[in-house]
PDB file of C-alpha atoms and ligand atoms in Angstrom:
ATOM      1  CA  UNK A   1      -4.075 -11.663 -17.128  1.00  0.00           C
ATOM      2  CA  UNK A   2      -1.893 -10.442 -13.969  1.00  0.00           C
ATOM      3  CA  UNK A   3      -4.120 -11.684 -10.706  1.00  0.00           C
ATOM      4  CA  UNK A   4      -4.032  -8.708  -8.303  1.00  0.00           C
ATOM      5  CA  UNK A   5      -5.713  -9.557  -5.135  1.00  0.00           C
ATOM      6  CA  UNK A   6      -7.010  -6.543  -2.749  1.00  0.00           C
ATOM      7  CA  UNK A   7      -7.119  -7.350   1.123  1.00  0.00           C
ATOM      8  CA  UNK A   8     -11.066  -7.124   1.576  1.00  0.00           C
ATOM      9  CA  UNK A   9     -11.706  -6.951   5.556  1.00  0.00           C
ATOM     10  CA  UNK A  10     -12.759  -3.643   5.551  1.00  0.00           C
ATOM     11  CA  UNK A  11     -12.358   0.133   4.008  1.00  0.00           C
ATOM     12  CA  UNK A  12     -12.188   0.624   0.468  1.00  0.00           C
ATOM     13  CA  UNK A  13     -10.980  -2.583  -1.361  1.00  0.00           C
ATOM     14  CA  UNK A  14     -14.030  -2.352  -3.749  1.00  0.00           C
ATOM     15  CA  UNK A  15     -12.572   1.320  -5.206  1.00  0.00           C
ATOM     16  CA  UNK A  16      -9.055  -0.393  -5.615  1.00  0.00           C
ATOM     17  CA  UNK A  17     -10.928  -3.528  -7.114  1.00  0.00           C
ATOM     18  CA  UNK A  18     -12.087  -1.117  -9.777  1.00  0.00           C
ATOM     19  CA  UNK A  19      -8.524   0.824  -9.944  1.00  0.00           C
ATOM     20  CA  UNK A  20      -7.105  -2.484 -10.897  1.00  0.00           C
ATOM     21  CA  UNK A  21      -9.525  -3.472 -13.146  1.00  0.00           C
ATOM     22  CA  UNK A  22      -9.540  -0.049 -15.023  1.00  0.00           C
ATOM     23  CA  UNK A  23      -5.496  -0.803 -16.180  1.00  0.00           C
ATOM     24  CA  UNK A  24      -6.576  -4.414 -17.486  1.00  0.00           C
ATOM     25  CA  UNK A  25      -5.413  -6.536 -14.441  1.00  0.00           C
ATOM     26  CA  UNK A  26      -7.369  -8.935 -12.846  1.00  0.00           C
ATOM     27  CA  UNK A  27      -8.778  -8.058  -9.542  1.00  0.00           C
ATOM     28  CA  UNK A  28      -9.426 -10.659  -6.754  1.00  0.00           C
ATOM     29  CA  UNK A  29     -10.199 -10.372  -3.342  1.00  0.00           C
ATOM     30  CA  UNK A  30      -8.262 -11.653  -0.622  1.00  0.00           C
ATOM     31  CA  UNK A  31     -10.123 -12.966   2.757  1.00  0.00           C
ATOM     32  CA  UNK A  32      -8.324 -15.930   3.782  1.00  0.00           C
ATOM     33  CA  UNK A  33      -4.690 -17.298   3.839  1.00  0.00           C
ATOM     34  CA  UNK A  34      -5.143 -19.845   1.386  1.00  0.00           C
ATOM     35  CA  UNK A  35      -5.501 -17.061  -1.050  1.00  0.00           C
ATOM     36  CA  UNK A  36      -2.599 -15.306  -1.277  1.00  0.00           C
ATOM     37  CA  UNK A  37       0.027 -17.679  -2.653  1.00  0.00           C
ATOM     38  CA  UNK A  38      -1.155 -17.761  -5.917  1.00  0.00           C
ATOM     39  CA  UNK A  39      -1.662 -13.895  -6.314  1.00  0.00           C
ATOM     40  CA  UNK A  40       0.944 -12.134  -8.949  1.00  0.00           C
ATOM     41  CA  UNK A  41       0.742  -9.047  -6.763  1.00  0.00           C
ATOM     42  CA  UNK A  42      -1.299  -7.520  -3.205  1.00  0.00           C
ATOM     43  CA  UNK A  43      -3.016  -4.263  -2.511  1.00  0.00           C
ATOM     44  CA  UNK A  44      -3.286  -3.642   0.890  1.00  0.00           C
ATOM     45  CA  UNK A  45      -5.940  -1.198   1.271  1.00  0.00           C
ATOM     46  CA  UNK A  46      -6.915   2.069   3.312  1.00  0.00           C
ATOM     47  CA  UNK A  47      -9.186   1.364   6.360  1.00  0.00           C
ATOM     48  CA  UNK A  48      -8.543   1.604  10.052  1.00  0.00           C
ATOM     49  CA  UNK A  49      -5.569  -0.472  11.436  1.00  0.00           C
ATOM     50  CA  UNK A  50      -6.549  -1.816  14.527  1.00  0.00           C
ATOM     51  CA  UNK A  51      -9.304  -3.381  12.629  1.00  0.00           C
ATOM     52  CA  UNK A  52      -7.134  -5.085  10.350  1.00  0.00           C
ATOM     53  CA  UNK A  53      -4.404  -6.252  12.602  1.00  0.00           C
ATOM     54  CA  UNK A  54      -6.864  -8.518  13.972  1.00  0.00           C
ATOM     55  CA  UNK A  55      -8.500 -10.045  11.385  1.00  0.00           C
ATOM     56  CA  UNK A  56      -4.914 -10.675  10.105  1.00  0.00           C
ATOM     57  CA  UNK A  57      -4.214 -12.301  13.405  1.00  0.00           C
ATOM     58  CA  UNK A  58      -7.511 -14.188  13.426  1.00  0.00           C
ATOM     59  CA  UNK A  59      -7.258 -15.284  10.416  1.00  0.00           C
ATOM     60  CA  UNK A  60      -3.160 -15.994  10.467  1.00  0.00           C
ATOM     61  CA  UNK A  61      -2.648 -13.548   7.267  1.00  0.00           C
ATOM     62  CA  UNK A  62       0.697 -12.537   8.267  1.00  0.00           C
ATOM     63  CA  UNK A  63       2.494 -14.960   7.448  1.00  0.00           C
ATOM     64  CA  UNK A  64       1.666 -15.829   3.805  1.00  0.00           C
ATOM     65  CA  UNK A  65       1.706 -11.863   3.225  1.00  0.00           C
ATOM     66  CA  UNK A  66       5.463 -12.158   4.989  1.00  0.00           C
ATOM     67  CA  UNK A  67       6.133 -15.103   2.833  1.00  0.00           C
ATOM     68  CA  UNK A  68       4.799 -13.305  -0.600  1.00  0.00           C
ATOM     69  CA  UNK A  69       6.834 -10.374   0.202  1.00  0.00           C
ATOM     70  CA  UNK A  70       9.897 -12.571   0.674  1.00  0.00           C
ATOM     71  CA  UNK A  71       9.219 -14.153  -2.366  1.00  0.00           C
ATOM     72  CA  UNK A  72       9.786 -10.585  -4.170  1.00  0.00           C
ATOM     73  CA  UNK A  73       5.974 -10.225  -4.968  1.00  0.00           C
ATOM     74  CA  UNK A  74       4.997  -6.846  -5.002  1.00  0.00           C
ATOM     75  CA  UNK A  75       3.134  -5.443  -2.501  1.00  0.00           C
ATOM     76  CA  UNK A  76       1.152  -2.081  -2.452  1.00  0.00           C
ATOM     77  CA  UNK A  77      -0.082  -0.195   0.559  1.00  0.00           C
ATOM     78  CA  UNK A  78      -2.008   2.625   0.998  1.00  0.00           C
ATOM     79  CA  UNK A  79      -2.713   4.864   3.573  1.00  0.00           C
ATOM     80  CA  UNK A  80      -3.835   2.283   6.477  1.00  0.00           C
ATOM     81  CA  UNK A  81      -1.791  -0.432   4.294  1.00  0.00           C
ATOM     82  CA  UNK A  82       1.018   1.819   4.314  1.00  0.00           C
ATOM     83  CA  UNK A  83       1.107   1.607   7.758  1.00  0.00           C
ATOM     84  CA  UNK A  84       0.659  -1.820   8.152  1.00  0.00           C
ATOM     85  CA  UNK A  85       4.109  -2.710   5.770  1.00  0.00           C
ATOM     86  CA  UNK A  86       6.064  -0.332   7.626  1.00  0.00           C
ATOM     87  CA  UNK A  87       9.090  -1.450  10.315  1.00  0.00           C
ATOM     88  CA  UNK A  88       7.496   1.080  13.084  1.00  0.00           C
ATOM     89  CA  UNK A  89       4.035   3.076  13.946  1.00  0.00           C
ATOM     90  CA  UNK A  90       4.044   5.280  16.423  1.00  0.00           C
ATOM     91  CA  UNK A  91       0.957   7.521  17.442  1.00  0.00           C
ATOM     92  CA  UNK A  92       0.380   5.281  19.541  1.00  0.00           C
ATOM     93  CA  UNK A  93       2.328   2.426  18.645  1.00  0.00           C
ATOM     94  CA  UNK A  94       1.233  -0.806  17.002  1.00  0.00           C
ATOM     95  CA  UNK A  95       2.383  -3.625  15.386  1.00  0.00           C
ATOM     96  CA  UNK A  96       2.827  -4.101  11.661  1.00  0.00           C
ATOM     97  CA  UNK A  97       4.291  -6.260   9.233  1.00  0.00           C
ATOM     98  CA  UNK A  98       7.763  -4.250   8.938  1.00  0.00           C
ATOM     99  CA  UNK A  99       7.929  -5.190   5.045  1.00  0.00           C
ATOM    100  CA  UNK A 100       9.641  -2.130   4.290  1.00  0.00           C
ATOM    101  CA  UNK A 101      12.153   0.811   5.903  1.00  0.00           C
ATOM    102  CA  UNK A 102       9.972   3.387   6.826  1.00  0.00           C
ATOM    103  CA  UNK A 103       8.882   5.043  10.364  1.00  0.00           C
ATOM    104  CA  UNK A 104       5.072   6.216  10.246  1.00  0.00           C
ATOM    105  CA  UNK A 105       3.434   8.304  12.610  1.00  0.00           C
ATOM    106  CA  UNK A 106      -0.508   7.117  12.247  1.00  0.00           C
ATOM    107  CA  UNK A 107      -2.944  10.461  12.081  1.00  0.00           C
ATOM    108  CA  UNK A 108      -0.144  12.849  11.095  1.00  0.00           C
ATOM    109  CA  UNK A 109      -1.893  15.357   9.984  1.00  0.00           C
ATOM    110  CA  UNK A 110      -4.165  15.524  13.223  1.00  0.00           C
ATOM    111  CA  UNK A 111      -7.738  16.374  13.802  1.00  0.00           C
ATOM    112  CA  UNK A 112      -8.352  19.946  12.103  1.00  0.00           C
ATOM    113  CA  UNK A 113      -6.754  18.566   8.538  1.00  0.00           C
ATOM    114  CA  UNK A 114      -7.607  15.688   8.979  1.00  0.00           C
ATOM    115  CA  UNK A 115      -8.759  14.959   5.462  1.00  0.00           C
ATOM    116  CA  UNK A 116      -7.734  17.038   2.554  1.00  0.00           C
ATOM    117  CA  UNK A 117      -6.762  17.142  -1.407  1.00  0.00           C
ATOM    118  CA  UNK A 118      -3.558  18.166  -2.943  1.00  0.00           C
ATOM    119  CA  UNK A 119      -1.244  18.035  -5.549  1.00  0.00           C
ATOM    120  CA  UNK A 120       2.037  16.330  -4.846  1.00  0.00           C
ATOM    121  CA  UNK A 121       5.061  16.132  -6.564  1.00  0.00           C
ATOM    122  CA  UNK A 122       6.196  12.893  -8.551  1.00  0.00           C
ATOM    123  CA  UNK A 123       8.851  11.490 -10.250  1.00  0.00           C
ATOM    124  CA  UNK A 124       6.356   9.455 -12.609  1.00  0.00           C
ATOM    125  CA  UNK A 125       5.633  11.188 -15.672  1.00  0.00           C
ATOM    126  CA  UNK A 126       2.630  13.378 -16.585  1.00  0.00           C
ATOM    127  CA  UNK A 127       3.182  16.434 -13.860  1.00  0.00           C
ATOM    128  CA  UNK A 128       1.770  16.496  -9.920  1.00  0.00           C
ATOM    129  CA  UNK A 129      -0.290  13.576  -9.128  1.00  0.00           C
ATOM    130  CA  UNK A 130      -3.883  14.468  -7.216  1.00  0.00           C
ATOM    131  CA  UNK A 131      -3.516  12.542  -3.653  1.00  0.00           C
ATOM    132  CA  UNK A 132      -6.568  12.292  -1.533  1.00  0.00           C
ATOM    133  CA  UNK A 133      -5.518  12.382   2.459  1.00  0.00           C
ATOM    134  CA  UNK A 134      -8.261  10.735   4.762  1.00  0.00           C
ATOM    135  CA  UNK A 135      -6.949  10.534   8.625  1.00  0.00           C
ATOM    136  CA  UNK A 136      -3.379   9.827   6.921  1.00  0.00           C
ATOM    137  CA  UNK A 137      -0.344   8.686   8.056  1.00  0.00           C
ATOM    138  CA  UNK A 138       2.991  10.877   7.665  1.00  0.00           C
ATOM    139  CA  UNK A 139       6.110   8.633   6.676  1.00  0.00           C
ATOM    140  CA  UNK A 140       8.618  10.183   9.213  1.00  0.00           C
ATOM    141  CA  UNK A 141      11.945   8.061   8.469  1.00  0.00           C
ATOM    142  CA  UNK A 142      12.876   6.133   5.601  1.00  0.00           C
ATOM    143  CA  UNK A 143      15.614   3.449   5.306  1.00  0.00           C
ATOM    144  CA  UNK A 144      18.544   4.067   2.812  1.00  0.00           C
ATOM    145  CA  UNK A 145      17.134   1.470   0.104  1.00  0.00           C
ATOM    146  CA  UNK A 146      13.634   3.472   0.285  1.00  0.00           C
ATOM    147  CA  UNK A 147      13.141   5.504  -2.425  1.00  0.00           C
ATOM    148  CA  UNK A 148      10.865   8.210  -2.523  1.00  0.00           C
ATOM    149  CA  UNK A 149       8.148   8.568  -5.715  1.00  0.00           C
ATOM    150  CA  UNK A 150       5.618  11.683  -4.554  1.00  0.00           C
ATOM    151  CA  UNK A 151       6.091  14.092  -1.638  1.00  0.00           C
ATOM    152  CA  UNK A 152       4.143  16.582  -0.513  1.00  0.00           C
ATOM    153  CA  UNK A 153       5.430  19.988   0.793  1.00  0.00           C
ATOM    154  CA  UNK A 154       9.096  17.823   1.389  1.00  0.00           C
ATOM    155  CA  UNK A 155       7.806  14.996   2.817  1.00  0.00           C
ATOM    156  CA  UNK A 156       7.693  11.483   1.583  1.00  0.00           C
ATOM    157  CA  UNK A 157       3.913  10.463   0.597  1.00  0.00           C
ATOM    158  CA  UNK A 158       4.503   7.524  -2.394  1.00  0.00           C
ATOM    159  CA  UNK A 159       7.455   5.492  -1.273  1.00  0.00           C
ATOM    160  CA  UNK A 160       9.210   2.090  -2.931  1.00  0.00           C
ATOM    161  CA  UNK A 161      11.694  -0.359  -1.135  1.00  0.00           C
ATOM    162  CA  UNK A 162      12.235  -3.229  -3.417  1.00  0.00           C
ATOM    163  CA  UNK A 163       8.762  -5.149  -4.116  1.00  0.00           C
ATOM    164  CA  UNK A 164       7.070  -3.227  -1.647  1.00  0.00           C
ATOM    165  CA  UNK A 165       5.038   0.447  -2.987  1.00  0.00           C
ATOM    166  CA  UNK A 166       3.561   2.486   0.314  1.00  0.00           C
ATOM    167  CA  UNK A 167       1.172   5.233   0.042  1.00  0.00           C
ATOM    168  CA  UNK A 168      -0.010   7.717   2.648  1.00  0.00           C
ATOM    169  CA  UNK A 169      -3.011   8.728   0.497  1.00  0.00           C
ATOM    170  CA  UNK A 170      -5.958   7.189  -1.664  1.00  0.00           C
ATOM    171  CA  UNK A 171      -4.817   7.264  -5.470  1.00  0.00           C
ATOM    172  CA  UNK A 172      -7.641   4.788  -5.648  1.00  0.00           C
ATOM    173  CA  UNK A 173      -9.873   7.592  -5.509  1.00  0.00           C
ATOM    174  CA  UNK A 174      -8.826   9.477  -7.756  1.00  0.00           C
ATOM    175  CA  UNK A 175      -9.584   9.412 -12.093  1.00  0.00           C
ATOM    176  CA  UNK A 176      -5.287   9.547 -12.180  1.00  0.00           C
ATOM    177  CA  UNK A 177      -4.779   5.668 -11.891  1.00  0.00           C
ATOM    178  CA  UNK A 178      -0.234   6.379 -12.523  1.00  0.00           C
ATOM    179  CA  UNK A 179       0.107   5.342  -8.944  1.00  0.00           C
ATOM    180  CA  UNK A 180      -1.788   1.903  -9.587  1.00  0.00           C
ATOM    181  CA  UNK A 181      -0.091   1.510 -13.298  1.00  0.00           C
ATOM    182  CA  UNK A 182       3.373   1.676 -11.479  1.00  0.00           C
ATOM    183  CA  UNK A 183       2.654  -1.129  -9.033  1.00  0.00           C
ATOM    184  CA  UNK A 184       1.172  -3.152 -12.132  1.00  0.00           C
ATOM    185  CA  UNK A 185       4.976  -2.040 -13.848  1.00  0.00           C
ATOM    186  CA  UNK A 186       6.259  -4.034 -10.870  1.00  0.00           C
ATOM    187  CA  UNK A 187       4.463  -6.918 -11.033  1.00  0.00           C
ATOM    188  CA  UNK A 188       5.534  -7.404 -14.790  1.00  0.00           C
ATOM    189  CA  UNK A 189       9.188  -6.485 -14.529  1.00  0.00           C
ATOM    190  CA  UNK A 190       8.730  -9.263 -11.316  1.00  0.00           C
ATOM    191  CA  UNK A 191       7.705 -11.793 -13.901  1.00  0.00           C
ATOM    192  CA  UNK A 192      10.045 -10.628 -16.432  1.00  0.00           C
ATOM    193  CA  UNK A 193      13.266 -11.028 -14.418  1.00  0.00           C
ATOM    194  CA  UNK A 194      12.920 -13.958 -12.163  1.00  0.00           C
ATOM    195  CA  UNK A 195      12.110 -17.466 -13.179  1.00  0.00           C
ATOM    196  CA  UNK A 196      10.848 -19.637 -10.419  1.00  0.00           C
ATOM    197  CA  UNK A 197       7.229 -19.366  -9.091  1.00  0.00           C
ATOM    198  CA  UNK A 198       6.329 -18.036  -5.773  1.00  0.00           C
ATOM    199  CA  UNK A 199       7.030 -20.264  -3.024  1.00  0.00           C
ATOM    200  CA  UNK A 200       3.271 -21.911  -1.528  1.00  0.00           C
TER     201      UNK A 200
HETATM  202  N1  LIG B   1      -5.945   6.608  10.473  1.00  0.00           N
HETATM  203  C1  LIG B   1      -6.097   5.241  10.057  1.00  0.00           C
HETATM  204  C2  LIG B   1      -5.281   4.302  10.940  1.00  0.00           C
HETATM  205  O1  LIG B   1      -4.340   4.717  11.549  1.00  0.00           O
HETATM  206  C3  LIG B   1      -5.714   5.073   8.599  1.00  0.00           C
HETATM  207  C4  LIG B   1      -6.632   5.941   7.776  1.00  0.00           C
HETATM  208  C5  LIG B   1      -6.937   5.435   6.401  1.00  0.00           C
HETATM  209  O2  LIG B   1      -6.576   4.341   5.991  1.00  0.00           O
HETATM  210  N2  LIG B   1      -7.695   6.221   5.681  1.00  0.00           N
HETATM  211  O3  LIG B   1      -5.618   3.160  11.064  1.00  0.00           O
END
């Protein structure tokens, strides 16, 4: 069974823990370094950033999450996730993990909206996908190789570059569980196409 691990320091890593397990994979959760290696693919869930930009420093996460990425594992963010994969935050700016091309402006929406439902547009089959927003980022630049899979009103909300799959909402909240399917798609197509194992 595909071994999915969901970053659990915070936010809502129990609601993609049941996402996962809902499309057969295996979830496991991810506290400490040691754990990632072995993982066939990452959720990085919502929550707020700050938070989670130190306990990956405490606990020196970045660098086997670098080193998985490098390794072509597939990586999913979402929301607070999204923005820690991307190359730059602004609003205010922070460090991330700059796994993949994208510029994201943290609370993009601002205070009045700062939470809402809608239907975005996506390439994936089966119509508009149901996106829950939650203090989310906007994705104001993307890179050349970054592909764009739902947008809302123009703008990119579900983007891929490579092995790494960024969302500014929650599809983990949601009953429609395409968003999650395509990341498992990656993982196999991962296994499918490239022999050697992750590096340790
Ligand atoms: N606004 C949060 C941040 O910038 C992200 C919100 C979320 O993950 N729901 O850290």
């Amino acid at each position: 069974m595909i071994r999915i691990g969901v970053l659990a320091i915070q936010g809502d890593f129990a609601a993609h823990a049941r996402a996962v397990g809902r499309i057969g994979a295996n979830a496991i959760e991810v506290r400490r370094a040691n754990d990632v290696a072995s993982l066939d693919g990452l959720i990085i869930p919502g929550g707020e950033t700050t938070t989670m930009l130190k306990f990956i420093e405490e606990e020196d996460l970045a660098a086997p999450i670098a080193d998985f990425a490098r390794a072509r594992r597939p990586i999913f963010g979402t929301c607070a996730g999204a923005i820690l994969l991307a190359r730059e935050v602004y609003n205010p700016a922070q460090a991330s993990l700059g796994l993949i091309d994208i510029v994201v402006e943290r609370n993009g929406y601002g205070r009045q909206v700062d939470s809402f439902i809608a239907e975005v547009e996506t390439s994936i089959e089966g119509g508009p996908l149901e996106a829950v927003f939650i203090r989310a980022p906007r994705i104001r630049r993307i890179g050349p190789e970054v592909k764009v899979i739902a947008r809302l009103n123009d703008e990119p909300v579900l983007v891929r570059g490579g092995n790494i799959l960024a969302a500014t909402f929650h599809p983990e909240l949601t009953e429609d569980l395409r968003a999650h399917s395509l990341f498992v798609e990656m993982i196999r197509s991962f296994d499918r196409s490239v022999a050697t194992p992750c590096i340790a």
